Amino acid sequence: MTQNRVKKTLAGLTITSACVLTFLIGTRTFGFDGRHKREPACSELKLRELGRSVTLGSKTAKYASNRVLVKFRPAFSVRNIRPTLQAYGSAKVTSIPQLGIYKVQVPAQASVKEFLAALKRNPDVEYAEPDYQARIQITPNDEYFWRQYALFNSGTDIGIPGSPAAKARADIKATGAWEMTKGESNVTIAVLDTGVDMNHPDIKNKIASHGKDFINNDDDATDDHWHGTYVAGIAAAETNNSQGIAGVAWNCKVLPVKVADKEGMGFYSTLIEGFVWAADQNVQVINLSMGGEEASNSLRSAVKYAYDKNVVIVVSAGNEGNYVLYPAAYDDYCLAVAATNYNDEVTTWSNAGPQVDVAAPGDNILSLVPTWYFGPNSPPYAFASGTSMAAPHVAGFAALIKSFKPWLTVPQVMNVIRYSSDDVNADKFPGKDDHIGYGRINMERALVPYKLKSSK
Amino acid sequence: MKKRTALHVFLAACLLLAGAAAGRAQEKGLFQGVNIKLGLGADTLSRNVQWDKGPDGSKLKATNVFLASEFEFPIDLTLGLFAGLSFSDFKGLLFQDLPFSVEYQAGAVQGILLGGELRKGLFSFGDFETEAAAQFVSSLGSTKKWPIEGFAVPGETSGKPKWSQLNAGASLVYAAYENFRPYLGVSLSWLWGNFRMTETMGDLQGTQIREIKQKGLVRISLGTTFQVARQFGLKGEVGIVPIKGGTDLSASLRLLYGF
């Protein structure tokens, strides 16, 4: 019996030694494969408020560059495992005894691939595999991110008292898109609105300049309403700063342009001035969450001026449950945005018409309000509804596309946004329709490479 | 499909005609002193490819089948020519400049393979002989189309890869046996080419051409020729190109009939 065991051990060690020798000879001294360097780990989010976390697999397989997982065949003596692995040059071996799996350090001068190839040649090894990285999808650490169903809809309630449960993944697929880009700081979204609270802690670092105030004719577009701050926050609030909310375009800048007064009213003349001024500042995207019932040649000219200056113009369709307002109705130059809710249904109040290009969540959206709005003891955040809230999701999306592919022309960006949409009302209105246009935007489909598979 | 069948018929016809012509030429003494061989060959290669624009790489996995010919001249010079089909797969290649980025995962694209090789004996010492050798192959891929699905409007991509490889170096032949000549070769290997991809979806259209940016790499080969019978010869070779983080591999086999 003992003799048999000794024989078996000797045979095992002989085979192992041969494999080790082969490995050592075969190991080249080129160092580690740079393409497999470990990505910085995402910190686990503490989601006490919602009491749950979501772990999703990464898109591309990434693994630890200095460690592999190995399991030996049951017949191989446990006593021989560590000496065997050390013979390969592994300085550190730890085990998960319940599963008989070993975490083995990759020897110096060898890559993971080479080490695994050597281990797999050993007949005593049942399997050897990389220590793959599992991580949550790129998810910001902003305190209220889990209330932003528009960006990532977990399928729970949306965070307001009495709110119904939402439909999981009825969202714009922001987390997947952020794996490709979080935006560039040289891409700016001009927010033509009531101004922006430039002291708000969740956006003050994202402001490109104090902007322009066409109501008071000065160079300080501070918000004296709330709407502009709110819209700007959806598009580009400071993200991953451990507070408040996440913006769609993490790293893009906001240029406040005040074209509406403290009552939220503005004339076409101020809108026109706002469009022209913003276009002259070389912004890449303009968001206008406003509109009027009447067509205007002057307004059309202003929109065309910005379009011709290579600016993507995003405008809300309006909230009357009626026809699309102007300038959203200037279909050649604007993306007209309708509003969906947390179940991917079009809202009853969202305007409709053939000019609607796409939809985005606009029902009960959480964003910023000016710091003075609720007073000093309340966090400056609130829920609100409207196509005004839908449009800045699309504006942020356009800014991400311009960041990732700056060579795309405005019509191309508009079509990328349109064609990548999810036709969420296809059961009633398949294809492009007057309610949500091409569909609810899907940032992931637009930005993550399409895997070209063999045609059948 | 018709095009592909026509190509196969054309290649088969070429083989028959070339065989017949070579036989006749040999009979009539047109190639006095030149030893002519004809046959079939197959290659497979797996290479790590570096591309323009950024560090992303991909694999090139190719399988080639071809008609091979060899002309052995009395001055210890051998000229080989071959033509056939190649099946090239650039798995993992990214086209990020298209309106919608595309990652190639669509398998092999068929194309025409053309190539040639030249071997010249240099000097002998003892049982060893030395040779200088160069081989060139070029794969001209056909245009292939793939649908893009899951978007709001139908889309399509069409792609056309082409690549060429040149190996040039020297080999040491062990010539002690009459019918069996193993050799060890060291050469430099260059790979170049491009993959053109066009995307069309609604009013959107974009084209990106990705160019292979590969410097010359050292290739080590081990092979043998084996005279199975008086007129039949076999030739096999395996090659490796050691690179950082992996190894490029290739293997080839040829069956040749001497007239």
XYZ file of C-alpha atoms in Angstrom:
715
model
C 0.000 0.000 0.000
C 2.715 2.391 1.148
C 4.874 1.304 -1.770
C 2.027 2.048 -4.143
C 1.561 5.459 -2.644
C 5.281 6.186 -2.916
C 5.231 5.026 -6.545
C 2.217 7.179 -7.267
C 3.816 10.172 -5.591
C 7.065 9.642 -7.457
C 5.216 9.279 -10.742
C 3.250 12.376 -10.013
C 6.315 14.347 -9.113
C 8.162 13.084 -12.183
C 5.383 14.164 -14.495
C 5.081 17.426 -12.639
C 8.824 18.019 -12.843
C 8.740 17.370 -16.576
C 5.892 19.826 -16.954
C 7.667 22.382 -14.789
C 10.832 21.966 -16.822
C 8.907 22.403 -20.046
C 7.317 25.480 -18.580
C 10.596 26.962 -17.431
C 12.173 26.348 -20.813
C 9.118 27.638 -22.593
C 8.823 30.731 -20.452
C 10.066 33.739 -22.285
C 11.325 36.785 -20.556
C 9.101 39.269 -22.271
C 7.265 40.161 -19.104
C 3.578 40.462 -18.662
C 1.058 40.926 -21.374
C 0.220 44.599 -21.229
C -3.220 44.026 -22.648
C -4.227 42.130 -19.583
C -3.173 44.554 -16.957
C -5.657 44.679 -14.184
C -8.230 47.427 -14.340
C -8.642 49.514 -11.235
C -11.225 47.816 -9.128
C -14.547 49.511 -8.627
C -15.382 49.952 -5.003
C -18.429 48.138 -3.793
C -21.273 50.532 -3.458
C -23.079 50.870 -0.194
C -26.708 50.926 -1.103
C -28.259 51.116 2.287
C -31.174 53.127 1.074
C -32.402 50.581 -1.371
C -30.869 47.682 0.538
C -29.574 45.908 -2.515
C -26.672 45.855 -4.843
C -26.404 44.720 -8.410
C -23.449 42.777 -9.687
C -23.140 42.398 -13.402
C -20.487 40.722 -15.483
C -18.094 42.863 -17.434
C -18.316 43.089 -21.221
C -14.802 41.984 -21.920
C -13.057 39.323 -19.934
C -10.459 40.885 -17.645
C -8.466 38.991 -15.133
C -5.803 39.391 -12.505
C -2.385 39.632 -14.108
C -0.610 38.039 -11.151
C -2.871 35.205 -10.070
C -4.677 32.149 -11.463
C -7.084 29.580 -10.067
C -6.103 25.934 -10.130
C -7.763 22.695 -9.165
C -5.925 19.382 -9.039
C -7.467 16.001 -9.743
C -8.812 14.227 -6.632
C -6.236 11.434 -7.026
C -3.380 13.867 -6.637
C -2.184 14.026 -3.062
C -2.971 17.274 -1.277
C 0.486 17.148 0.335
C 2.088 17.446 -3.089
C 0.076 20.405 -4.284
C 2.031 23.207 -2.673
C 5.470 21.775 -3.535
C 4.265 21.243 -7.085
C 3.035 24.789 -7.455
C 6.154 26.163 -5.813
C 8.205 24.180 -8.301
C 6.637 26.260 -11.035
C 8.028 29.331 -9.309
C 4.859 30.477 -7.583
C 5.822 32.319 -4.430
C 2.326 32.528 -3.016
C -0.314 29.823 -2.898
C -3.546 30.120 -0.939
C -6.413 27.695 -0.956
C -10.181 27.649 -0.808
C -10.334 24.295 1.006
C -14.075 23.739 0.684
C -13.701 23.582 -3.084
C -10.147 22.318 -3.367
C -9.265 25.380 -5.439
C -5.922 27.153 -5.164
C -5.182 30.813 -5.796
C -1.722 30.689 -7.259
C 0.614 33.577 -7.899
C 1.940 33.758 -11.456
C 5.733 33.324 -11.409
C 7.894 36.321 -12.216
C 8.739 36.643 -15.920
C 5.690 34.639 -16.986
C 2.368 35.838 -18.282
C -0.942 34.423 -17.141
C -1.363 32.730 -20.516
C 2.008 31.046 -20.346
C 1.516 29.902 -16.785
C -1.918 28.503 -17.550
C -0.581 26.703 -20.612
C 2.113 25.103 -18.472
C -0.360 24.071 -15.780
C -2.731 22.574 -18.318
C 0.062 20.348 -19.585
C 0.260 18.793 -16.152
C -1.968 15.693 -16.139
C -2.618 16.116 -12.407
C -4.309 19.447 -12.970
C -8.061 19.142 -13.425
C -8.352 22.717 -14.596
C -6.512 26.008 -14.433
C -8.106 29.289 -15.339
C -7.603 33.024 -15.050
C -8.912 34.813 -11.979
C -11.497 36.794 -13.902
C -12.648 40.149 -12.703
C -16.255 40.455 -11.683
C -17.533 43.918 -11.074
C -20.603 45.977 -11.098
C -21.100 47.880 -14.317
C -19.726 51.368 -14.183
C -21.928 52.802 -11.559
C -21.365 56.164 -9.960
C -21.215 56.527 -6.213
C -23.625 59.441 -6.077
C -25.891 59.185 -3.067
C -29.179 59.267 -4.958
C -28.105 57.357 -8.065
C -30.407 54.468 -7.173
C -33.354 56.839 -7.381
C -32.470 57.778 -10.937
C -34.499 55.124 -12.704
C -33.915 56.904 -16.005
C -30.227 55.969 -15.870
C -30.524 52.542 -14.274
C -33.951 51.172 -13.552
C -33.597 48.436 -10.970
C -37.299 47.630 -11.050
C -38.034 48.794 -7.532
C -40.113 51.807 -6.576
C -38.748 55.059 -7.935
C -38.260 56.742 -4.614
C -41.198 59.056 -4.153
C -43.924 58.360 -1.587
C -46.555 56.009 -2.957
C -44.714 55.452 -6.199
C -45.460 52.256 -8.039
C -42.876 49.625 -8.810
C -40.986 50.362 -11.971
C -40.170 48.003 -14.801
C -36.610 46.780 -14.524
C -34.308 48.157 -17.204
C -36.869 50.610 -18.516
C -34.008 53.087 -18.730
C -31.604 54.681 -21.176
C -28.875 52.030 -20.527
C -26.462 54.576 -19.128
C -24.269 52.241 -17.103
C -23.325 50.130 -20.108
C -22.583 53.205 -22.206
C -20.343 54.672 -19.510
C -18.009 51.735 -19.994
C -17.185 53.225 -23.367
C -17.122 56.908 -22.454
C -17.994 59.229 -19.638
C -17.583 62.280 -21.822
C -14.775 64.747 -22.375
C -14.314 68.067 -20.638
C -13.872 69.839 -23.971
C -17.439 68.999 -24.923
C -19.948 71.554 -23.669
C -23.719 71.482 -23.414
C -25.333 74.902 -23.561
C -28.462 74.905 -21.417
C -30.814 77.574 -22.741
C -33.170 77.989 -19.817
C -33.647 80.016 -16.649
C -29.932 79.894 -15.813
C -28.060 77.561 -13.481
C -27.307 77.782 -9.771
C -23.552 77.990 -10.096
C -23.090 77.439 -6.355
C -24.893 74.128 -6.304
C -22.395 71.586 -4.924
C -23.438 68.981 -7.468
C -22.764 71.109 -10.541
C -20.520 74.047 -9.602
C -17.419 72.267 -10.892
C -19.069 71.499 -14.206
C -19.842 75.050 -15.253
C -17.841 76.188 -18.292
C -18.368 79.902 -17.540
C -20.910 82.207 -15.961
C -22.617 82.199 -19.320
C -24.934 84.844 -20.635
C -28.145 86.323 -19.287
C -30.372 87.578 -22.089
C -33.138 88.539 -19.649
C -31.055 90.977 -17.632
C -28.467 91.575 -20.339
C -25.406 90.643 -18.346
C -22.783 87.928 -18.157
C -24.177 86.069 -15.168
C -26.712 83.387 -16.017
C -27.587 82.574 -12.403
C -30.876 80.735 -11.977
C -33.665 82.652 -10.255
C -36.301 80.014 -11.013
C -35.304 76.312 -10.668
C -35.921 74.857 -14.101
C -32.520 75.579 -15.632
C -30.574 74.122 -12.710
C -32.793 71.087 -12.860
C -32.285 70.532 -16.591
C -28.528 71.092 -16.359
C -28.305 68.555 -13.518
C -29.917 65.797 -15.571
C -27.540 66.375 -18.464
C -24.310 66.841 -16.579
C -24.449 66.973 -12.775
C -21.096 66.247 -11.185
C -20.893 62.470 -11.060
C -19.102 59.990 -8.858
C -18.587 62.683 -6.229
C -20.331 60.719 -3.454
C -23.218 63.128 -3.287
C -26.454 63.947 -4.992
C -27.168 62.566 -8.405
C -25.325 61.414 -11.495
C -25.439 63.314 -14.755
C -25.657 61.592 -18.108
C -22.446 63.187 -19.358
C -20.028 62.735 -16.432
C -17.185 64.833 -17.693
C -18.805 67.281 -20.095
C -19.268 70.935 -19.201
C -22.392 73.033 -18.897
C -22.715 76.530 -20.326
C -25.673 78.350 -18.744
C -27.603 80.668 -21.042
C -30.489 82.478 -19.428
C -33.317 82.957 -21.893
C -36.281 82.737 -19.483
C -37.112 84.883 -16.475
C -37.877 83.979 -12.869
C -41.409 82.995 -13.895
C -40.017 80.601 -16.462
C -41.138 82.751 -19.388
C -39.097 83.992 -22.306
C -39.706 85.516 -25.697
C -38.618 84.121 -29.009
C -36.178 87.009 -29.249
C -34.256 85.820 -26.187
C -34.317 82.236 -27.452
C -32.923 83.455 -30.768
C -30.179 85.424 -29.030
C -29.433 82.395 -26.871
C -29.088 80.045 -29.849
C -26.821 82.422 -31.726
C -24.642 83.230 -28.737
C -24.259 79.591 -27.685
C -23.407 78.519 -31.231
C -20.774 81.249 -31.370
C -19.199 79.850 -28.182
C -18.493 76.626 -30.127
C -20.546 74.424 -27.883
C -21.263 70.945 -29.238
C -24.786 70.528 -27.879
C -27.669 72.882 -27.069
C -30.545 71.821 -24.849
C -33.760 73.805 -24.890
C -36.471 72.528 -22.580
C -38.892 75.213 -23.668
C -41.096 75.964 -26.619
C -43.980 77.956 -28.021
C -47.056 77.226 -30.069
C -46.282 79.513 -32.986
C -43.938 78.997 -35.863
C -41.433 81.769 -36.410
C -39.077 82.359 -39.299
C -36.676 84.146 -36.968
C -36.589 81.285 -34.519
C -36.134 78.826 -37.372
C -33.224 80.881 -38.668
C -31.581 80.874 -35.254
C -31.930 77.112 -34.934
C -30.518 76.653 -38.429
C -27.638 78.993 -37.548
C -26.637 76.740 -34.659
C -27.161 73.571 -36.691
C -24.945 74.916 -39.458
C -22.292 75.615 -36.822
C -22.159 71.880 -36.072
C -24.231 71.988 -32.898
C -26.580 69.142 -31.964
C -29.852 70.760 -30.868
C -32.128 68.905 -28.485
C -35.565 70.337 -27.709
C -38.457 69.098 -25.606
C -41.675 68.329 -27.486
C -43.958 69.920 -24.877
C -46.328 68.793 -22.137
C -49.818 69.571 -23.368
C -50.685 66.171 -24.825
C -51.022 68.054 -28.080
C -48.866 68.834 -31.103
C -45.141 69.419 -30.963
C -44.048 72.931 -29.974
C -41.533 75.159 -31.731
C -38.631 74.999 -32.210
C -38.847 71.212 -31.561
C -41.063 71.037 -34.645
C -38.201 72.241 -36.858
C -37.475 68.674 -37.703
C -34.537 69.224 -40.018
C -32.441 70.867 -37.326
C -33.650 69.571 -33.946
C -34.126 66.371 -32.092
C -37.649 66.627 -30.661
C -37.921 64.627 -27.455
C -41.034 63.042 -25.970
C -41.318 61.668 -22.434
C -41.696 58.105 -21.206
C -42.142 56.894 -17.656
C -40.524 54.308 -15.373
C -42.405 51.525 -17.200
C -41.253 52.591 -20.653
C -44.730 53.911 -21.434
C -45.277 57.216 -23.157
C -46.762 59.732 -20.752
C -50.252 61.043 -21.385
C -49.095 64.650 -21.406
C -46.179 64.275 -23.810
C -46.816 66.098 -27.085
C -46.959 64.003 -30.228
C -46.448 64.485 -33.917
C -44.338 63.363 -36.828
C -41.547 65.654 -35.654
C -40.925 63.580 -32.508
C -37.574 61.898 -32.990
C -37.034 59.978 -29.784
C -38.254 59.674 -26.217
C -36.494 59.611 -22.872
C -37.690 59.232 -19.298
C -39.441 62.406 -18.155
C -41.837 61.253 -15.467
C -40.763 61.822 -11.864
C -37.149 62.512 -12.586
C -34.787 63.377 -9.744
C -32.462 66.323 -10.268
C -31.036 69.483 -8.755
C -32.865 72.544 -7.580
C -31.069 75.735 -6.565
C -29.590 75.630 -3.077
C -31.903 78.410 -1.944
C -35.042 76.680 -3.222
C -35.952 74.558 -0.176
C -33.918 76.497 2.348
C -30.775 75.552 4.217
C -31.988 72.377 5.935
C -33.200 70.415 2.936
C -31.092 68.755 0.292
C -31.372 70.735 -2.954
C -32.876 67.928 -5.002
C -36.408 67.234 -6.185
C -38.535 65.101 -8.461
C -40.286 66.692 -11.420
C -41.993 65.610 -14.614
C -42.126 66.896 -18.156
C -40.554 66.639 -21.557
C -38.210 69.280 -20.114
C -36.780 66.429 -18.054
C -36.641 64.042 -21.013
C -34.689 66.362 -23.331
C -31.547 66.758 -21.179
C -31.108 62.980 -21.087
C -30.800 63.174 -24.867
C -28.562 66.245 -24.679
C -26.200 64.412 -22.319
C -26.275 61.414 -24.661
C -25.384 63.656 -27.626
C -22.484 65.080 -25.615
C -21.194 61.566 -24.938
C -21.340 60.724 -28.643
C -19.524 63.964 -29.518
C -16.910 63.084 -26.896
C -16.416 59.533 -28.141
C -16.634 60.222 -31.871
C -15.939 63.904 -32.413
C -15.668 63.405 -36.177
C -19.366 62.604 -36.547
C -21.421 65.346 -38.161
C -24.580 66.701 -36.561
C -26.922 64.702 -38.847
C -24.895 61.581 -38.063
C -25.131 62.149 -34.312
C -28.875 62.718 -34.651
C -29.262 59.480 -36.590
C -27.103 57.505 -34.180
C -29.444 58.656 -31.406
C -32.552 57.846 -33.453
C -31.533 54.459 -34.851
C -30.198 53.056 -31.600
C -33.496 53.626 -29.787
C -35.689 50.916 -28.327
C -39.112 50.781 -29.926
C -40.833 50.388 -26.569
C -44.349 50.835 -27.933
C -43.852 48.417 -30.826
C -46.861 46.367 -29.731
C -49.162 49.313 -30.536
C -47.155 51.339 -33.024
C -44.359 49.342 -34.605
C -41.608 51.412 -36.173
C -41.315 55.175 -35.985
C -44.466 56.773 -34.661
C -45.760 60.162 -33.541
C -45.583 59.357 -29.825
C -41.994 58.305 -29.200
C -40.485 58.661 -32.662
C -37.934 55.897 -33.158
C -38.195 54.922 -29.513
C -36.747 55.451 -26.058
C -33.057 56.210 -26.344
C -30.574 53.391 -25.686
C -27.092 54.756 -25.011
C -25.477 51.362 -24.689
C -26.598 50.265 -28.135
C -25.211 53.450 -29.629
C -21.824 53.396 -27.930
C -20.864 49.793 -27.243
C -19.450 48.044 -30.327
C -21.918 45.881 -32.186
C -20.656 42.312 -32.362
C -20.718 41.352 -35.996
C -21.738 37.717 -36.119
C -21.680 35.364 -39.032
C -24.897 35.642 -41.052
C -26.985 32.489 -41.201
C -22.722 31.478 -54.527
C -22.465 31.164 -58.323
C -19.261 33.181 -58.155
C -17.780 30.768 -55.593
C -18.670 27.659 -57.621
C -17.179 29.269 -60.724
C -13.992 29.952 -58.782
C -13.724 26.349 -57.658
C -14.308 25.065 -61.199
C -11.718 27.518 -62.482
C -9.120 26.346 -59.959
C -9.804 22.667 -60.676
C -9.484 23.348 -64.400
C -6.198 25.169 -63.766
C -4.878 22.149 -61.875
C -5.779 19.736 -64.662
C -4.426 21.981 -67.397
C -1.243 22.749 -65.500
C -0.668 19.039 -64.871
C -1.260 18.139 -68.481
C 0.893 21.005 -69.732
C 3.731 20.178 -67.374
C 3.646 16.529 -68.423
C 3.704 17.452 -72.124
C 6.447 19.995 -71.627
C 8.562 17.471 -69.778
C 8.004 14.845 -72.487
C 9.030 17.250 -75.230
C 12.070 18.360 -73.280
C 10.993 21.995 -73.181
C 12.357 22.354 -69.684
C 15.608 20.536 -70.210
C 17.223 19.921 -66.847
C 14.358 21.524 -64.939
C 12.583 19.272 -62.523
C 8.876 20.132 -62.421
C 6.570 19.201 -59.589
C 2.884 19.841 -59.181
C 0.605 19.183 -56.289
C -1.671 20.352 -53.531
C -0.939 22.253 -50.376
C -2.592 23.539 -47.232
C -1.423 26.127 -44.723
C -2.812 27.298 -41.456
C -1.594 30.237 -39.470
C -2.510 32.053 -36.312
C -0.991 35.478 -35.877
C -1.414 38.264 -33.396
C -1.990 41.407 -35.405
C -1.295 44.979 -34.383
C -3.341 47.636 -36.127
C -3.206 51.347 -36.727
C -4.803 53.653 -34.152
C -4.246 52.484 -30.676
C -3.143 49.403 -28.857
C -6.045 47.141 -29.708
C -5.031 43.987 -31.504
C -6.746 41.023 -33.010
C -5.918 37.565 -34.233
C -5.546 36.537 -37.820
C -6.456 32.912 -38.216
C -6.161 31.768 -41.779
C -6.479 28.483 -43.576
C -5.223 28.277 -47.128
C -5.665 25.487 -49.673
C -3.857 25.796 -52.970
C -2.360 24.221 -56.033
C 1.392 24.200 -55.764
C 4.081 23.946 -58.394
C 7.849 23.737 -58.090
C 10.545 24.228 -60.678
C 13.943 22.898 -59.629
C 16.643 24.429 -61.795
C 20.042 22.779 -62.201
C 21.767 25.731 -60.545
C 20.420 24.583 -57.149
C 17.569 27.050 -57.374
C 13.942 26.191 -56.736
C 11.046 28.409 -57.730
C 7.624 27.641 -56.308
C 4.319 29.151 -57.352
C 0.935 28.569 -55.811
C -2.640 29.714 -56.150
C -5.773 28.763 -54.298
C -8.267 29.817 -51.705
C -7.769 31.464 -48.353
C -10.146 31.697 -45.417
C -9.154 34.578 -43.146
C -10.662 35.373 -39.763
C -9.743 38.619 -37.986
C -11.650 37.863 -34.805
C -11.867 40.729 -32.355
C -10.942 43.519 -34.758
C -12.639 46.776 -33.761
C -13.964 49.387 -36.168
C -14.524 52.356 -33.867
C -14.660 55.049 -36.537
C -17.945 53.864 -37.985
C -21.118 55.636 -36.816
C -21.910 52.494 -34.820
C -18.725 50.769 -33.711
C -18.370 47.198 -34.856
C -16.402 44.326 -33.360
C -15.630 41.655 -35.910
C -16.757 38.215 -34.749
C -18.116 36.915 -38.037
C -15.696 34.127 -38.834
C -13.591 33.544 -41.907
C -13.881 35.457 -45.160
C -13.017 33.571 -48.322
C -10.521 34.999 -50.760
C -8.013 34.154 -53.433
C -4.539 33.133 -52.375
C -1.536 33.765 -54.576
C 2.069 33.217 -53.677
C 5.542 32.225 -54.606
C 8.773 31.084 -53.052
C 12.400 30.937 -53.957
C 15.093 28.704 -52.461
C 18.762 28.790 -53.334
C 21.369 26.379 -52.042
C 24.323 28.231 -50.539
C 27.032 25.907 -49.269
C 27.485 22.492 -47.686
C 29.593 21.203 -44.833
C 29.590 17.588 -43.785
C 26.026 16.286 -43.763
C 24.609 19.779 -43.686
C 23.526 22.138 -46.407
C 22.495 25.739 -46.123
C 19.796 27.478 -48.118
C 18.495 30.997 -48.531
C 14.725 31.046 -48.790
C 11.959 33.579 -49.272
C 8.231 33.033 -49.428
C 5.472 35.470 -50.276
C 1.735 34.878 -49.945
C -1.095 37.256 -50.536
C -4.738 36.750 -49.635
C -7.217 38.891 -51.541
C -10.462 38.567 -49.620
C -13.792 38.847 -51.312
C -16.403 41.352 -50.133
C -18.772 39.833 -47.636
C -21.948 41.344 -46.186
C -23.471 40.980 -42.744
C -26.764 42.348 -41.441
C -26.852 44.586 -38.372
C -29.823 43.607 -36.286
C -31.624 45.008 -33.279
C -31.631 48.651 -34.332
C -34.615 50.833 -35.161
C -33.858 50.593 -38.877
C -32.225 47.758 -40.811
C -28.517 48.012 -41.319
C -25.753 46.212 -43.092
C -21.991 46.056 -43.095
C -19.731 44.855 -45.836
C -16.122 43.956 -45.260
C -13.139 43.073 -47.375
C -9.874 41.911 -45.827
C -6.584 41.512 -47.628
C -3.208 40.636 -46.255
C 0.227 39.604 -47.417
C 3.069 37.869 -45.665
C 6.728 37.717 -46.569
C 9.194 35.399 -44.865
C 12.839 35.695 -45.811
C 15.795 33.988 -44.179
C 18.043 30.979 -44.186
C 17.733 27.325 -43.279
C 20.059 24.564 -42.281
C 19.261 21.215 -43.907
C 20.404 17.863 -42.602
C 21.157 16.030 -45.847
C 22.503 12.727 -44.613
C 19.447 10.767 -45.728
C 18.461 10.318 -49.320
C 14.682 10.629 -48.997
C 14.352 12.576 -45.813
C 15.664 16.131 -45.452
C 14.795 17.822 -42.169
C 15.645 21.487 -41.777
C 15.663 24.306 -39.289
C 15.001 27.793 -40.582
C 15.303 31.286 -39.187
C 13.693 34.127 -41.046
C 12.188 37.539 -40.684
C 8.456 37.648 -41.153
C 6.513 40.674 -42.311
C 2.756 40.958 -42.381
C 0.803 43.792 -43.936
C -2.648 44.427 -45.296
C -5.932 46.020 -44.352
C -9.570 45.383 -43.616
C -12.103 47.697 -45.177
C -15.484 47.852 -43.470
C -18.480 49.848 -44.661
C -21.589 50.365 -42.567
C -24.951 51.434 -43.915
C -28.033 52.076 -41.808
C -30.838 54.333 -42.944
C -29.227 57.649 -43.869
C -26.056 56.743 -42.018
C -23.023 55.511 -43.845
C -19.420 55.149 -42.833
C -16.301 53.401 -44.022
C -13.211 52.542 -42.055
C -10.067 50.942 -43.350
C -7.891 49.435 -40.658
C -4.292 48.949 -41.639
C -2.041 46.272 -40.201
C 0.967 47.882 -38.532
C 3.324 45.023 -37.937
C 7.085 45.218 -37.837
C 9.295 42.379 -39.018
C 9.405 39.540 -36.497
C 11.774 36.633 -36.122
C 10.271 33.349 -37.234
C 11.694 29.942 -36.463
C 10.623 27.013 -38.593
C 11.147 23.309 -38.444
C 10.291 21.191 -41.428
C 11.150 18.310 -43.628
C 10.827 17.049 -47.149
C 10.094 13.384 -47.514
C 10.270 11.509 -50.802
C 7.509 8.963 -50.306
C 8.020 7.309 -53.683
C 10.079 8.056 -56.775
C 7.619 10.669 -57.990
C 5.726 11.615 -54.835
C 7.112 13.963 -52.260
C 5.699 15.341 -49.017
C 6.727 18.577 -47.436
C 5.742 19.712 -43.975
C 6.696 22.677 -41.846
C 5.754 24.266 -38.552
C 6.746 27.788 -37.690
C 6.607 29.924 -34.580
C 7.005 33.630 -34.075
C 7.575 34.327 -30.384
C 5.970 37.622 -29.412
C 5.218 39.390 -26.190
C 2.314 37.707 -24.465
C 1.859 34.865 -26.914
C 3.134 32.980 -29.899
C 2.265 33.111 -33.571
C 2.011 29.671 -35.095
C 1.854 28.304 -38.585
C 1.889 24.903 -40.228
C 1.937 23.796 -43.816
C 1.753 20.548 -45.746
C 2.317 19.912 -49.436
C 2.001 16.828 -51.589
C 3.948 17.126 -54.832
C 4.154 14.934 -57.900
C 7.329 15.092 -59.963
C 7.164 14.749 -63.757
